[in-house]
Amino acid sequence: MRSTLMVLLLACSPAQATLVLDVGPDGFPVGCSGCGTASGATLGWAFSVSTTISIDGLGVWDEAANGFGSNPVDIGLWVDGGPLLATATVTSDSALVDSVSNDGAWRFADIMAVTLTPGLYVIGSVFYDTGTLGQFDTDFSTIAAVDYLGGRQVMLMDSGLSRPDFDLPGDEGFFGPTMRLLTVTEPTAVALFAIGLAMMLWRRRPV
């Protein structure tokens, strides 16, 4: 019985999460001169969702994977033109997630899972004059349910975290923030039912 329970518990383990967007190996690092030194300014990208997905983490690019200096990085996720859905703060000690690019990695903070139904959204992270670098003019890939629509910025510098509503000039792409997809395999529900059944049988075992 114990071995059966162990197998069922392993079957119930959540699947590994996936980056919603990852950068390629051919970009180069760019800062945000003029973003400000006190509160910084928000840059990011707009995207559409074609099928419902769930997000359980917000992350930001860490060039050379050596941290951001003294400034933590705030990240926000919004309905495009609408309300804030989630925020997170990432520091130089936050968990690293590998990228296809060898130029750096992503640092992530967990959030309570957010469901994104088909529609338009925008993600942004705060950049400062120093300490935070994004990937510019790079190839990138997204999961099948997400289409990249273009870079976004705010117009008021040193304004902190706020929804970036204005298109970035050009179409080269400037990537700071990303998201982590919550992936749950179908067998999970079956495994949970099996565990409950096994526990019930265990309680009813002959004395």
Short mmCIF file of C-alpha atoms in Angstrom, two decimals:
data_model
loop_
_atom_site.label_atom_id
_atom_site.label_comp_id
_atom_site.label_asym_id
_atom_site.label_seq_id
_atom_site.Cartn_x
_atom_site.Cartn_y
_atom_site.Cartn_z
CA MET A 1 0.00 0.00 0.00
CA ARG A 2 2.80 2.42 0.85
CA SER A 3 4.44 1.84 -2.53
CA THR A 4 1.09 2.40 -4.25
CA LEU A 5 0.64 5.70 -2.44
CA MET A 6 4.15 6.79 -3.39
CA VAL A 7 3.52 6.10 -7.08
CA LEU A 8 0.25 8.03 -6.95
CA LEU A 9 1.90 10.99 -5.24
CA LEU A 10 4.56 11.11 -7.93
CA ALA A 11 1.87 10.98 -10.60
CA CYS A 12 0.20 13.94 -8.95
CA SER A 13 3.30 16.16 -9.09
CA PRO A 14 2.70 19.36 -11.13
CA ALA A 15 4.28 19.63 -14.57
CA GLN A 16 7.25 21.93 -15.04
CA ALA A 17 6.23 25.50 -15.87
CA THR A 18 7.12 27.13 -19.20
CA LEU A 19 8.24 30.62 -20.22
CA VAL A 20 5.47 32.44 -22.08
CA LEU A 21 8.12 34.42 -23.97
CA ASP A 22 11.86 33.78 -24.22
CA VAL A 23 14.50 35.76 -26.08
CA GLY A 24 16.90 34.33 -28.65
CA PRO A 25 20.69 34.38 -28.73
CA ASP A 26 21.19 37.29 -31.14
CA GLY A 27 20.08 40.35 -29.15
CA PHE A 28 22.16 42.89 -27.29
CA PRO A 29 21.71 44.61 -23.93
CA VAL A 30 20.21 48.08 -23.75
CA GLY A 31 19.40 50.24 -20.74
CA CYS A 32 16.86 53.01 -20.41
CA SER A 33 18.64 56.33 -20.32
CA GLY A 34 16.22 58.88 -18.91
CA CYS A 35 13.93 56.39 -17.19
CA GLY A 36 14.90 57.96 -13.88
CA THR A 37 16.86 57.11 -10.78
CA ALA A 38 14.16 57.40 -8.09
CA SER A 39 11.08 55.51 -9.29
CA GLY A 40 12.08 54.41 -12.80
CA ALA A 41 9.71 53.99 -15.74
CA THR A 42 7.75 51.06 -17.15
CA LEU A 43 8.57 49.35 -20.44
CA GLY A 44 7.11 46.13 -21.75
CA TRP A 45 5.07 44.55 -24.52
CA ALA A 46 1.50 43.94 -25.57
CA PHE A 47 0.15 40.54 -26.51
CA SER A 48 -3.00 38.66 -27.40
CA VAL A 49 -4.20 35.37 -25.95
CA SER A 50 -6.08 32.99 -28.26
CA THR A 51 -6.92 30.20 -25.79
CA THR A 52 -7.26 30.39 -22.01
CA ILE A 53 -4.00 30.07 -20.07
CA SER A 54 -2.95 30.46 -16.44
CA ILE A 55 0.09 32.40 -15.22
CA ASP A 56 1.79 31.67 -11.89
CA GLY A 57 4.94 33.78 -12.08
CA LEU A 58 6.24 37.13 -13.36
CA GLY A 59 9.86 37.49 -14.36
CA VAL A 60 12.36 39.97 -15.73
CA TRP A 61 15.52 39.67 -17.79
CA ASP A 62 18.81 39.65 -15.87
CA GLU A 63 21.68 40.42 -18.24
CA ALA A 64 24.68 38.21 -17.41
CA ALA A 65 22.57 36.73 -14.58
CA ASN A 66 24.47 38.84 -12.06
CA GLY A 67 21.62 40.81 -10.48
CA PHE A 68 20.20 44.31 -10.77
CA GLY A 69 22.23 46.21 -8.24
CA SER A 70 20.40 47.83 -5.33
CA ASN A 71 17.07 48.44 -7.09
CA PRO A 72 14.41 45.71 -6.95
CA VAL A 73 12.36 45.43 -10.15
CA ASP A 74 8.58 45.77 -10.08
CA ILE A 75 6.55 43.93 -12.73
CA GLY A 76 2.88 44.35 -13.64
CA LEU A 77 0.35 42.54 -15.82
CA TRP A 78 -2.73 44.38 -17.10
CA VAL A 79 -5.66 44.01 -19.40
CA ASP A 80 -4.67 46.21 -22.34
CA GLY A 81 -6.28 49.56 -21.57
CA GLY A 82 -7.82 48.06 -18.43
CA PRO A 83 -7.20 46.97 -14.84
CA LEU A 84 -4.10 45.59 -13.18
CA LEU A 85 -4.24 41.80 -12.87
CA ALA A 86 -1.04 40.98 -10.99
CA THR A 87 2.17 42.49 -9.67
CA ALA A 88 5.44 41.08 -8.40
CA THR A 89 8.79 42.37 -7.23
CA VAL A 90 11.99 40.66 -8.33
CA THR A 91 15.39 41.15 -6.68
CA SER A 92 18.92 39.99 -7.37
CA ASP A 93 18.20 37.03 -5.08
CA SER A 94 15.06 35.87 -6.89
CA ALA A 95 15.01 32.46 -8.54
CA LEU A 96 16.79 32.15 -11.89
CA VAL A 97 15.16 30.47 -14.88
CA ASP A 98 17.31 29.56 -17.88
CA SER A 99 16.89 31.20 -21.27
CA VAL A 100 17.74 29.98 -24.75
CA SER A 101 20.10 32.96 -24.83
CA ASN A 102 23.45 32.59 -23.09
CA ASP A 103 23.58 36.34 -22.45
CA GLY A 104 21.63 36.07 -19.23
CA ALA A 105 18.63 34.48 -17.55
CA TRP A 106 15.23 35.34 -16.13
CA ARG A 107 14.56 36.07 -12.47
CA PHE A 108 11.09 35.15 -11.25
CA ALA A 109 8.69 35.85 -8.42
CA ASP A 110 5.71 33.60 -7.76
CA ILE A 111 2.20 35.03 -7.95
CA MET A 112 -1.22 33.62 -7.20
CA ALA A 113 -2.33 31.97 -10.43
CA VAL A 114 -4.05 34.37 -12.86
CA THR A 115 -6.28 33.08 -15.65
CA LEU A 116 -6.00 34.91 -18.97
CA THR A 117 -8.98 34.35 -21.24
CA PRO A 118 -8.79 35.22 -24.95
CA GLY A 119 -8.17 38.94 -25.31
CA LEU A 120 -5.54 41.68 -25.24
CA TYR A 121 -3.04 42.24 -22.42
CA VAL A 122 0.14 44.12 -21.61
CA ILE A 123 3.07 43.33 -19.33
CA GLY A 124 5.64 45.84 -18.10
CA SER A 125 8.60 46.12 -15.75
CA VAL A 126 10.33 49.12 -14.23
CA PHE A 127 13.66 50.24 -15.68
CA TYR A 128 16.10 52.71 -14.15
CA ASP A 129 18.91 54.78 -15.59
CA THR A 130 21.32 52.17 -14.25
CA GLY A 131 21.14 48.59 -13.04
CA THR A 132 18.46 47.12 -15.33
CA LEU A 133 19.12 46.04 -18.92
CA GLY A 134 16.71 44.61 -21.45
CA GLN A 135 17.32 42.59 -24.60
CA PHE A 136 16.96 44.66 -27.77
CA ASP A 137 16.57 43.69 -31.44
CA THR A 138 16.49 39.98 -30.66
CA ASP A 139 14.67 36.97 -31.97
CA PHE A 140 12.12 35.62 -29.53
CA SER A 141 9.59 32.83 -29.18
CA THR A 142 6.22 32.61 -27.46
CA ILE A 143 3.91 29.77 -26.54
CA ALA A 144 1.27 28.92 -29.14
CA ALA A 145 -1.57 30.65 -27.27
CA VAL A 146 0.22 34.02 -27.16
CA ASP A 147 0.96 36.46 -29.99
CA TYR A 148 3.39 39.34 -29.46
CA LEU A 149 1.84 42.64 -30.61
CA GLY A 150 4.68 45.10 -30.04
CA GLY A 151 6.71 47.00 -27.49
CA ARG A 152 5.09 49.43 -25.04
CA GLN A 153 6.30 52.36 -22.94
CA VAL A 154 5.02 55.08 -20.64
CA MET A 155 5.47 58.74 -21.52
CA LEU A 156 6.19 60.02 -18.01
CA MET A 157 9.66 59.08 -16.83
CA ASP A 158 10.43 58.35 -13.17
CA SER A 159 6.77 57.44 -12.66
CA GLY A 160 7.27 53.94 -11.23
CA LEU A 161 5.14 50.97 -12.17
CA SER A 162 2.25 51.99 -14.40
CA ARG A 163 0.52 50.50 -17.41
CA PRO A 164 2.59 51.14 -20.56
CA ASP A 165 0.03 52.38 -23.07
CA PHE A 166 2.22 53.86 -25.80
CA ASP A 167 3.85 51.96 -28.65
CA LEU A 168 7.62 51.82 -28.75
CA PRO A 169 9.00 53.23 -32.02
CA GLY A 170 10.19 50.64 -34.51
CA ASP A 171 9.57 46.92 -34.36
CA GLU A 172 12.87 45.61 -33.03
CA GLY A 173 11.46 44.55 -29.67
CA PHE A 174 12.73 45.52 -26.24
CA PHE A 175 12.30 42.73 -23.74
CA GLY A 176 12.46 43.08 -20.00
CA PRO A 177 9.50 41.22 -18.48
CA THR A 178 8.03 37.80 -19.17
CA MET A 179 5.60 35.34 -17.58
CA ARG A 180 5.60 31.74 -16.46
CA LEU A 181 2.87 29.41 -17.67
CA LEU A 182 1.16 27.21 -15.12
CA THR A 183 0.91 23.79 -16.73
CA VAL A 184 -1.29 21.13 -15.17
CA THR A 185 -1.41 17.70 -16.76
CA GLU A 186 -4.75 15.93 -17.20
CA PRO A 187 -3.71 12.87 -15.12
CA THR A 188 -3.48 15.09 -12.04
CA ALA A 189 -7.21 14.95 -11.32
CA VAL A 190 -7.21 11.19 -11.85
CA ALA A 191 -4.26 10.82 -9.51
CA LEU A 192 -6.00 12.87 -6.82
CA PHE A 193 -9.08 10.65 -7.08
CA ALA A 194 -6.89 7.55 -6.89
CA ILE A 195 -5.11 8.85 -3.79
CA GLY A 196 -8.44 9.50 -2.09
CA LEU A 197 -9.64 6.01 -2.96
CA ALA A 198 -6.41 4.45 -1.71
CA MET A 199 -6.65 6.32 1.59
CA MET A 200 -10.25 5.17 2.04
CA LEU A 201 -9.23 1.55 1.44
CA TRP A 202 -6.32 1.98 3.84
CA ARG A 203 -8.67 3.14 6.60
CA ARG A 204 -10.93 0.13 5.97
CA ARG A 205 -8.13 -2.44 6.12
CA PRO A 206 -8.80 -5.43 8.45
CA VAL A 207 -7.52 -5.04 11.99
#
